[in-house]
XYZ file of C-alpha atoms in Angstrom:
556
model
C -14.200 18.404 -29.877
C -15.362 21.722 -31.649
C -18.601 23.196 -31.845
C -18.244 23.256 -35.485
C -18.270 19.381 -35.868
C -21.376 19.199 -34.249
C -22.780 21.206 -36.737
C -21.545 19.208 -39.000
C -22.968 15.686 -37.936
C -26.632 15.998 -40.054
C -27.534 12.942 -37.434
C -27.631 15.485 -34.696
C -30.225 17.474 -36.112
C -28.951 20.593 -34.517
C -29.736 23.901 -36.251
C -27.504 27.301 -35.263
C -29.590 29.754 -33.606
C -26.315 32.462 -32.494
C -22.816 32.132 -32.275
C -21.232 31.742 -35.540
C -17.978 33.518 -34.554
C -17.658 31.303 -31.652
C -17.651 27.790 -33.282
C -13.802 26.915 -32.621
C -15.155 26.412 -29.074
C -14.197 23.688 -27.476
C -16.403 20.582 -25.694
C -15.180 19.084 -23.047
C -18.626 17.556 -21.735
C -22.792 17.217 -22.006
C -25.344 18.049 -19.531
C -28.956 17.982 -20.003
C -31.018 20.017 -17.171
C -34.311 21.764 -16.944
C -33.072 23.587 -13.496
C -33.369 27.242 -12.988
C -30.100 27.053 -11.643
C -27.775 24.085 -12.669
C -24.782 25.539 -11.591
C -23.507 23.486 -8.389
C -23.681 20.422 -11.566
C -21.325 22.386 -13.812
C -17.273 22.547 -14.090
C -16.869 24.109 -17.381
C -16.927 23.337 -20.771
C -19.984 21.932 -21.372
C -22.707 21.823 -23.981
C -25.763 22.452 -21.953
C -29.250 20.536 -23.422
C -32.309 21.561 -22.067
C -36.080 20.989 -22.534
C -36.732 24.854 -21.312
C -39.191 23.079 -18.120
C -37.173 25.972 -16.225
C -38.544 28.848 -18.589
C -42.572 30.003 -17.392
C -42.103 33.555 -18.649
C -39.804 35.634 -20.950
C -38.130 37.318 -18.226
C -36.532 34.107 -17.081
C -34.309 33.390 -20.085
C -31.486 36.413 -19.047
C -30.953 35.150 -15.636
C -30.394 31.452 -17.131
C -28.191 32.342 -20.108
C -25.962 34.265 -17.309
C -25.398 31.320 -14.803
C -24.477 29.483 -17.560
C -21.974 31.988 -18.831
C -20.406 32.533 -15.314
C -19.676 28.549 -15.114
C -17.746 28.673 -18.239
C -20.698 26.568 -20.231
C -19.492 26.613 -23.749
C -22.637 26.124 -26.201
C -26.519 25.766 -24.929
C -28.439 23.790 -27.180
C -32.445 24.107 -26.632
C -35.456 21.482 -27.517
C -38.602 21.820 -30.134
C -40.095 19.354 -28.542
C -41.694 21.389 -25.757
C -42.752 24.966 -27.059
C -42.064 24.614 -30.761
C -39.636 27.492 -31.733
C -37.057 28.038 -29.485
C -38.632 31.843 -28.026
C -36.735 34.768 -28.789
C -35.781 35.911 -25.862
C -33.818 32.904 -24.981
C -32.367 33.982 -28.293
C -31.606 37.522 -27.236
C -30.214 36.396 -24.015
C -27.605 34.289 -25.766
C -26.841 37.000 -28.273
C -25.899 39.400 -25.300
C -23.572 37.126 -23.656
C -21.945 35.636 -26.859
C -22.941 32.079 -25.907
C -23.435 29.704 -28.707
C -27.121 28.771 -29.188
C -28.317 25.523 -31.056
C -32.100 24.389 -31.997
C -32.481 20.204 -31.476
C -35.321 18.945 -33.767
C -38.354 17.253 -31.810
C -37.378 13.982 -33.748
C -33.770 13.778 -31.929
C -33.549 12.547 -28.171
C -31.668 14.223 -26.298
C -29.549 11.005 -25.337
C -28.258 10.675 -29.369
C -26.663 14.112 -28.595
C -25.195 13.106 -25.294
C -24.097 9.720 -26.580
C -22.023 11.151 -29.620
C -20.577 13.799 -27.712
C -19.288 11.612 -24.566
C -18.004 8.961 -27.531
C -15.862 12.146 -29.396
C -14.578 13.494 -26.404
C -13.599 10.333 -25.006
C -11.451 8.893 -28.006
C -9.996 12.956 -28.501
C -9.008 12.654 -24.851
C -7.333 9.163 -25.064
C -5.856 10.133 -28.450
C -4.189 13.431 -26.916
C -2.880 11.178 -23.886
C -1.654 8.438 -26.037
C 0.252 11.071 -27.755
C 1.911 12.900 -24.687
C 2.501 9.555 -23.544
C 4.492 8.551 -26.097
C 6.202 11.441 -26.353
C 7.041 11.731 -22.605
C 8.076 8.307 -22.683
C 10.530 8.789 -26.037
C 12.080 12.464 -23.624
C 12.903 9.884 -20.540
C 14.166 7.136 -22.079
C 16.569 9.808 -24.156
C 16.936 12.333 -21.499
C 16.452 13.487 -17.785
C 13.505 12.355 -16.195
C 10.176 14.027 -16.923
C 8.797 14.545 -13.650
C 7.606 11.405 -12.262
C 4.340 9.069 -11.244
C 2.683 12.375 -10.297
C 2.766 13.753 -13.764
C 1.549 10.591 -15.502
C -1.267 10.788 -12.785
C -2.141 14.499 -12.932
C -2.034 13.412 -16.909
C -4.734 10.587 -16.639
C -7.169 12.596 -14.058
C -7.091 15.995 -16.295
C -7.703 14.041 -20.127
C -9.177 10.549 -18.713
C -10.998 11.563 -15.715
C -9.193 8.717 -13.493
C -8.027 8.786 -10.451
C -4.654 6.505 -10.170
C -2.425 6.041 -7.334
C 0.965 4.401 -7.953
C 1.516 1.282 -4.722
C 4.732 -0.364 -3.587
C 4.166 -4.670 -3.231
C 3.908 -3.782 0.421
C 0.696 -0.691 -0.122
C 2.777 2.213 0.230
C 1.845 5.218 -1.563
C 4.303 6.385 -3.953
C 2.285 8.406 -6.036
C -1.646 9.572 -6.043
C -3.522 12.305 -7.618
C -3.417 15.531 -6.317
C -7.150 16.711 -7.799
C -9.570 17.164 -4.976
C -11.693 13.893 -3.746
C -11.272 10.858 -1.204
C -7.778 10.099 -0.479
C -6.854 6.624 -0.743
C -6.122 4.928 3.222
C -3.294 3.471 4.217
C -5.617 0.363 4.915
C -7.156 0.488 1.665
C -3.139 0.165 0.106
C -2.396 -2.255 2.221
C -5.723 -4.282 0.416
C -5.239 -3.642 -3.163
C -1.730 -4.246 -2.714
C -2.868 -8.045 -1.336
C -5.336 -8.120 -3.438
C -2.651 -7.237 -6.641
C -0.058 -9.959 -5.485
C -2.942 -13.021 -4.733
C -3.887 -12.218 -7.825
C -0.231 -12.363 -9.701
C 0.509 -15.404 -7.850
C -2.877 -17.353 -9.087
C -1.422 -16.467 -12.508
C -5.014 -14.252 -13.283
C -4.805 -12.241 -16.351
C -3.889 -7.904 -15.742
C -5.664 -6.051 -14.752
C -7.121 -7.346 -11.864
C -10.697 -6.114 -10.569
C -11.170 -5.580 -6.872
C -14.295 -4.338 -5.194
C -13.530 -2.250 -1.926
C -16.166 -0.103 -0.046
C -18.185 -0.084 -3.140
C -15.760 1.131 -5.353
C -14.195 -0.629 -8.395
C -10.680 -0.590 -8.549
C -8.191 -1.783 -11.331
C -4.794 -3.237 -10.648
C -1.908 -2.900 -13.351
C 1.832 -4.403 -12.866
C 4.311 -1.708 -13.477
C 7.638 -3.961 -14.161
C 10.874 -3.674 -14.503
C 11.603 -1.696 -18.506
C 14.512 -4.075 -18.302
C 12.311 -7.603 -18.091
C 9.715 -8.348 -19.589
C 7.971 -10.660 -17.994
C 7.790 -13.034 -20.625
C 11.970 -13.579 -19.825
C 11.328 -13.637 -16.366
C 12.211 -17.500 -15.412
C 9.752 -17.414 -12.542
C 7.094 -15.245 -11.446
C 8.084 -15.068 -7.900
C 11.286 -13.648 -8.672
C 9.684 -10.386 -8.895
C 6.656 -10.265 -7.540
C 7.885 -8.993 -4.575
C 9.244 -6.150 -6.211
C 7.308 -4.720 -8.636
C 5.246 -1.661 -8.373
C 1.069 -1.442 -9.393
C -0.872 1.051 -10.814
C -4.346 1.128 -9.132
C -7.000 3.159 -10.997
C -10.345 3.798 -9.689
C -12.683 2.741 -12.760
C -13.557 -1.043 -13.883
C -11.406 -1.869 -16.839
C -13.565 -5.182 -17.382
C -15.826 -3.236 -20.545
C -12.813 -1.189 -21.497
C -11.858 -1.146 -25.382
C -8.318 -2.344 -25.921
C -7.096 1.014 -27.550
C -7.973 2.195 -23.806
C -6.298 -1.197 -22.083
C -3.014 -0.372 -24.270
C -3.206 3.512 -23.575
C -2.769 2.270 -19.943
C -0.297 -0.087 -19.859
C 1.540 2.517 -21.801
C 1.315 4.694 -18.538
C 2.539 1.547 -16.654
C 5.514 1.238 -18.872
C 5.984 5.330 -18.697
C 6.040 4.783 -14.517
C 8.780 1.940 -14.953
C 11.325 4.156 -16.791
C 11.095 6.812 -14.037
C 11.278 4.245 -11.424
C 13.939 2.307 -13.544
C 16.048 5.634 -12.857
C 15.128 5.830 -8.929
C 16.317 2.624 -8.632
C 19.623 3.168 -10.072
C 20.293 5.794 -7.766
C 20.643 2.753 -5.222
C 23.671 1.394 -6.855
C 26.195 3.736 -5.131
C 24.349 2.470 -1.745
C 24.045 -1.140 -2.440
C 27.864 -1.010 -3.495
C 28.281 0.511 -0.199
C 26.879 -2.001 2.011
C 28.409 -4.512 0.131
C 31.547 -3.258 0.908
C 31.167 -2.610 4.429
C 29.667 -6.243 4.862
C 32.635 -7.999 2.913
C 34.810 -6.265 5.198
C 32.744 -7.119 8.462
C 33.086 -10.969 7.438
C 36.315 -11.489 6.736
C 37.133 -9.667 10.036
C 38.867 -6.684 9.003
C 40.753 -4.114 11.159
C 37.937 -2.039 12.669
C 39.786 0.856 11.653
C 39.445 0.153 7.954
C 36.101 -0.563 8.619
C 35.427 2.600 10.278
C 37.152 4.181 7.009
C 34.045 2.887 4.346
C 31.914 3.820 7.540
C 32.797 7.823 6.873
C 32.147 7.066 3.185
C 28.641 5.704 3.401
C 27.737 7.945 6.248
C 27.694 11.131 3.886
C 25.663 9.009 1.191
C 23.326 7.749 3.645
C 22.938 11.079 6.221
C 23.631 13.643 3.919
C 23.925 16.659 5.731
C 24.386 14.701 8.927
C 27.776 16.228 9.694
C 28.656 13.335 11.771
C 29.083 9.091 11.303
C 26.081 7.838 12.508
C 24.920 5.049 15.134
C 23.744 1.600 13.015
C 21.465 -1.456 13.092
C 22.036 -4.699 11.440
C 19.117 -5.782 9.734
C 18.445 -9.443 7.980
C 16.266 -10.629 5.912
C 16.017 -14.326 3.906
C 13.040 -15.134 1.616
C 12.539 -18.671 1.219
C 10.537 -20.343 -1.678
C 9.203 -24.599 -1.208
C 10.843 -25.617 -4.382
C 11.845 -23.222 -6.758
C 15.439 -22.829 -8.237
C 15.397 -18.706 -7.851
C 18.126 -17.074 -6.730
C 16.787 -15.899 -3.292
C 19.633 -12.956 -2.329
C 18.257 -10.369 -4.791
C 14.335 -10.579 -4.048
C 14.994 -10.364 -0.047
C 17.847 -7.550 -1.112
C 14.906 -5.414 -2.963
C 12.014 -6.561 -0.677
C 14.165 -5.181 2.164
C 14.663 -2.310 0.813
C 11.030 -1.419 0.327
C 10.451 -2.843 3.748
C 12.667 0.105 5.696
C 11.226 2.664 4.369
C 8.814 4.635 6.415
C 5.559 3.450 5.450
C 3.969 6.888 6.305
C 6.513 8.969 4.173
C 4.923 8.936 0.166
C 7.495 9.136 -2.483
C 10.475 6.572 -3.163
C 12.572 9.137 -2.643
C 12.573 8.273 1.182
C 14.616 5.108 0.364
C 17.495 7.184 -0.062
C 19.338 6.290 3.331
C 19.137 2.531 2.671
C 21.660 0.087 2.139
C 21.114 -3.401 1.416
C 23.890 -5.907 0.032
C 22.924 -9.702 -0.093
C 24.989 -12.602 0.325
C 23.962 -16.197 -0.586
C 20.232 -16.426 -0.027
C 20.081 -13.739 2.904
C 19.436 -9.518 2.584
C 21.781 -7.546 4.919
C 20.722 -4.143 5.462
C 23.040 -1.359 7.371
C 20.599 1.152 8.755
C 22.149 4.566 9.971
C 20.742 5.771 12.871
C 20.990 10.031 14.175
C 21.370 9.008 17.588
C 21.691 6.604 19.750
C 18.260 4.703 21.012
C 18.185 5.438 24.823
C 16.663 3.071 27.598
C 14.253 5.994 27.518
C 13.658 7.268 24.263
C 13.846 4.472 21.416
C 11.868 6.305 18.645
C 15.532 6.333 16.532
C 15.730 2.565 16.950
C 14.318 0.343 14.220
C 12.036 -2.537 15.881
C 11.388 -5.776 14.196
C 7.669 -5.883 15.140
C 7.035 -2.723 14.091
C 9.034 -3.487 10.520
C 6.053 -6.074 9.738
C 2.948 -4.264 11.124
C 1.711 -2.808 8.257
C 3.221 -4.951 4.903
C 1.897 -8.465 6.707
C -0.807 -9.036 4.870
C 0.075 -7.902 2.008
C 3.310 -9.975 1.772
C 1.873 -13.130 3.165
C -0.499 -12.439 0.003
C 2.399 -12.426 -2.185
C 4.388 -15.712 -0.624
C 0.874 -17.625 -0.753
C 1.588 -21.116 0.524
C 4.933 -21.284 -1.116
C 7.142 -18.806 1.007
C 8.391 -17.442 3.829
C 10.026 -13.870 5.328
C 11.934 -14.069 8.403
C 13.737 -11.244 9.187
C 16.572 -10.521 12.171
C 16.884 -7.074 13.983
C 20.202 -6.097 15.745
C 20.817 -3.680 18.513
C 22.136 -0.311 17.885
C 26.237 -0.051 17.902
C 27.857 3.197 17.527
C 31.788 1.776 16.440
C 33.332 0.058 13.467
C 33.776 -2.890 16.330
C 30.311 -3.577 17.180
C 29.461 -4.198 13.289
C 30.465 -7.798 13.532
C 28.582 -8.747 16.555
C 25.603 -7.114 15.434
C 25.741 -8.817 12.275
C 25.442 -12.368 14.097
C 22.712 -10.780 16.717
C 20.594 -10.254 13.688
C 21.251 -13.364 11.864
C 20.460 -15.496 15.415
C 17.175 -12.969 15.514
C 16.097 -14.773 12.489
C 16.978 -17.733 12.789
C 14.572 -17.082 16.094
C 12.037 -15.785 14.004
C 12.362 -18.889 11.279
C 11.442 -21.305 13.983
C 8.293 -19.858 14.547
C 4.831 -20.413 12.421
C 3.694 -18.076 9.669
C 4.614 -16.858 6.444
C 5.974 -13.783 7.609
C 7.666 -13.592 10.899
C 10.459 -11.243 12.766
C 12.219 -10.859 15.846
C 14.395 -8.395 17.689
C 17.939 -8.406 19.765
C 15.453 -7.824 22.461
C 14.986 -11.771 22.694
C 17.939 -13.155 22.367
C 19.070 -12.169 26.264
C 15.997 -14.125 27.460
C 15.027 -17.838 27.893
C 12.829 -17.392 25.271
C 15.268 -17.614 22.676
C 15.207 -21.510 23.670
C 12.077 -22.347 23.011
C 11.306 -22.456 19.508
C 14.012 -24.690 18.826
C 12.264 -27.447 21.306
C 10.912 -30.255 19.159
C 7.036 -30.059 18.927
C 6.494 -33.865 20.113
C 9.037 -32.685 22.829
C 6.980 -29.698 23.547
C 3.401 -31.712 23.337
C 4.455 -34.020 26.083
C 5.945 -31.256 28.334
C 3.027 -29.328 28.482
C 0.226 -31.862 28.182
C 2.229 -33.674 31.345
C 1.789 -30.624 33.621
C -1.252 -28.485 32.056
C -3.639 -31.250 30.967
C -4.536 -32.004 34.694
C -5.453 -28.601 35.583
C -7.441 -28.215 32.185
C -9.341 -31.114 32.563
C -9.893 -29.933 36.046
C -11.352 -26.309 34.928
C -13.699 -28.592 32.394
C -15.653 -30.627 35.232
C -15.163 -27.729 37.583
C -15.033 -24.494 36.351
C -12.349 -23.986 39.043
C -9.966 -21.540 37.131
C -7.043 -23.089 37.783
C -4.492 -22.359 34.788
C -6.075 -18.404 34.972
C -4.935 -18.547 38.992
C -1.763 -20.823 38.134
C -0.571 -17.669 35.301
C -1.584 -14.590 37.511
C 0.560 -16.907 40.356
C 3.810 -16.627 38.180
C 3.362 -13.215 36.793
C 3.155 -11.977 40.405
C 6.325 -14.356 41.541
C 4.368 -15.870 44.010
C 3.367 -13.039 45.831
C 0.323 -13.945 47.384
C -0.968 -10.887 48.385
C -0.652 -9.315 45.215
C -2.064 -12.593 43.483
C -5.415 -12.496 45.455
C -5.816 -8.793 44.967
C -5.304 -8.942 41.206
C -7.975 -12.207 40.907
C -9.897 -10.221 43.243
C -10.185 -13.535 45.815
C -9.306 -13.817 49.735
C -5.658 -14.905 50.278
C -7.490 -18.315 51.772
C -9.203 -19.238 48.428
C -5.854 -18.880 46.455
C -4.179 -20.684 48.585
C -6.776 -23.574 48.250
C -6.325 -23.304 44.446
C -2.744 -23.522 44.298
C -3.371 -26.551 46.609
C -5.041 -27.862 43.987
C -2.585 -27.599 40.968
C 0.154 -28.558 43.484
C -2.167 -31.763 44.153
C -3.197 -32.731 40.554
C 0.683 -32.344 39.078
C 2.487 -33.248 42.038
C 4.639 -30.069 42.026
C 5.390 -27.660 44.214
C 5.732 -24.040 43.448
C 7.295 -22.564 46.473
C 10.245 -24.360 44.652
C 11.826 -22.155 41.926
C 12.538 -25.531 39.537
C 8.370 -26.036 39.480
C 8.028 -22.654 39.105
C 10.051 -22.281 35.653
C 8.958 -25.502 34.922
C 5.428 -24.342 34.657
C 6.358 -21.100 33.528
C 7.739 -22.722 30.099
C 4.786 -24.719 29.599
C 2.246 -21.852 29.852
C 4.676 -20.666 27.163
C 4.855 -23.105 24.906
C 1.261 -23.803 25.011
């Protein structure tokens, strides 16, 4: 707002003192202080209200006036109340420095003055951002894009005063705001993104309010521009998906002309990433391709041909056809008719990219196809993983560390992730084979509890592939039969048994190792395993009672 209209509010009671050429001024803020030196409270653009506490002589008023000139203050506006007449030389001072210089009536608080001021720069703010949103919005759905999350945010922080960060479903940072303050943690994403998707699936009203480290945060959905969720059949068809604005401010008192002004933003955001996401045609088109051709047991050679296409797509700049995993995904929903390929397909993708590189740009080198109810996902690889060095190779463990929560969150008690890593193959002819190693991966990982669960071609050479496909009544009675013995045994006796029976196994028997590990003399572990050999009637010098009890410690 102007100088001027403050003038021109008679409620204000404001009478000019100096200044008159500089009325055009604008205010971008209030501040009342009595401080000899307010400075380290000022950023520019303020009207400065004082009670003139600070002034005890006449000497004081030129050293005052000039802080306030240096810290870009635009107008000073100076009580009655106190001394009666505002004193001259506070006058003078103001005169010198061309600073604007207003007289408040004793009748008029202080807090009127601050109160109108906050309300008119406020509305002129969100009126000014309302208007460059709508006309950013009107140049990208026309024309290129117009820069991005980060320019919506830097566009909220420098006329709203917000701080906004833009999060994936899984809490990775797309955007944030690049003015100075806390940044926003990787853990703390990871927890408004839960919080965001237990929230959509309870069906609570946007935006959600979350509390975290004593800060207020407020979630908004940023969907699809071409669904509105209103024609969305089911809610968990995109949930998944979608992207959130989180804004660091409690939206609970805000007036609706602000709640619209920011779901205006949201929309804004979905254009841009409306555009991203189209950029993943070329690559989905790709892998669908490649995968057609890998199940229908093409000639590797023609294979190897849309290989050398996607490779350039994929590893531009690469110069060479890179190694590849096989990754799979299938999200699974108790009861609902939605067709599943498409949200593992886009859930996948998000899921690959590097959770510690910002910016969807970095899910440029991803190619997902679906088929049926299952994602497949061709990952290039640089080089091949060694025995040695396997920071190239994508892990399945290390897939789910850091979107768990959040996506068990989002499938609630309704839905499940499994997901199947393959090894690395460097040919055309290891395509198909790691195709089925990942889909046996998670069928691995399917078998076992939770709503989110992986595994890696890592298992499937060991005898622990077998045991999640054991019945449970199966697997009850197999363990209780050799286990509950030596349990109930460690109850009455305190005797250790199952600790002695597992450090046994893991040392294959070696006794010498065995005692020095439990710290005990070789004679007291050999009493022990006495003992279990007594209470199940086994015998582990026999490799059958050895793997017997092995698989049982496992399955319990």
């Amino acid at each position: 707002m102007r100088l001027r209209a403050l003038l021109d509010t008679d409620a204000l009671g404001l009478k000019l003192l100096g200044g008159e050429d500089e009325l055009d001024r604008t205010v971008r803020g209030v501040m009342t202080t009595d401080l000899r030196d307010p400075s380290r409270y000022l950023s520019g653009g303020e009207l400065v209200l004082t009670g003139l506490a600070w002034r005890r002589d006449a000497a004081d008023s030129e050293p005052f006036v000039r802080i306030l000139v240096q810290e870009g203050v635009t107008a000073l506006a100076a009580g009655e109340a106190e001394l009666g007449d505002v004193p001259d030389d506070l006058v003078e001072a103001c005169a010198r420095h061309r600073l604007p210089l207003f007289a408040v009536h004793e009748s008029v608080a202080f807090a009127t003055i601050t109160e109108h001021v906050v309300r008119q720069v406020s509305g002129e703010r969100a009126g000014d951002l309302a208007a460059v949103v709508d006309r950013h919005r009107r140049m990208m759905t026309s024309g290129p894009a117009g820069g991005g999350p980060d320019v919506v945010l830097d566009l909220l922080g420098s006329d709203l005063d917000l701080r906004a960060w833009v999060l994936s479903p899984t809490g990775r940072l797309i955007a944030g705001p690049k003015a100075s303050g806390p940044a926003l943690t990787a853990e703390a994403c990871g927890r408004l993104a839960a919080e965001h998707l237990a929230a959509t699936r309870t069906g609570r009203r946007a935006p959600h309010r979350v509390l975290l480290g004593g800060t207020t945060y407020s979630l908004f959905p940023i969907r699809s521009t071409g669904r509105a969720p209103q024609t969305a059949r089911d809610a968990r068809e995109t949930v998944l998906s979608d992207w959130l604005l989180a804004v660091e401010a409690d939206a609970g008192d805000w007036a609706e002309e602000r709640l619209d002004l920011l779901y205006g933003v949201t929309q804004l955001i979905a254009v841009e990433r409306d555009r991203r996401d189209a950029a993943r045609t070329v690559r989905r088109r790709l892998a669908q391709e490649v995968l057609e051709l890998v199940q229908t047991g093409a000639a590797p050679a023609e294979i190897a041909a849309r290989l050398r296409v996607a490779a350039p797509v994929l590893l531009p700049g690469l110069g060479a056809a890179p190694h590849w995993q096989v990754v799979v995904a299938r999200v699974d929903w108790d009861g609902a008719e939605i067709e599943e390929g498409p949200v593992a397909q886009a859930l996948l993708e998000e899921i690959l990219v590097d959770p510690l590189a910002a910016g969807p740009e970095h899910s440029d080198r991803i190619a997902v196809a679906h088929t049926g109810d299952e994602a497949v996902a061709l990952v290039p690889l640089p080089a091949v993983p060694t025995e040695h060095d396997g920071s190239s190779d994508v892990l399945a463990d290390a897939l789910l560390e850091s979107v768990r929560d959040p996506l068990t969150a989002g499938l609630n008690d309704d839905g499940r992730l499994t997901l199947g890593v393959s090894a690395a193959v460097h040919s055309a002819e290891g395509l198909r084979g790691a195709l089925e190693e990942a889909r046996h991966a998670r069928r691995v990982a399917a078998a076992r509890p939770g709503r989110v669960c992986a595994a890696g071609h890592q298992e499937l050479a060991s005898h622990v592939l077998l045991l999640p496909f054991v019945p449970d009544d199966v697997r009850r009675a197999f363990t209780a039969r050799l286990l509950d013995p030596l349990r109930d045994y460690d109850r009455r006796h305190r005797a250790e048994l199952i600790p002695t029976l597992e450090a046994f196994l893991d040392c294959d028997g070696s006794w010498t190792r065995c005692a020095t590990r439990l710290h005990l003399h070789v004679n007291t572990l050999r009493y022990r395993v006495g003992r279990i050999e007594q209470l199940t009637s086994r015998d582990l010098s026999r490799l059958e009672d050895k793997l017997d009890f092995f698989l049982a410690l496992r399955m319990s």
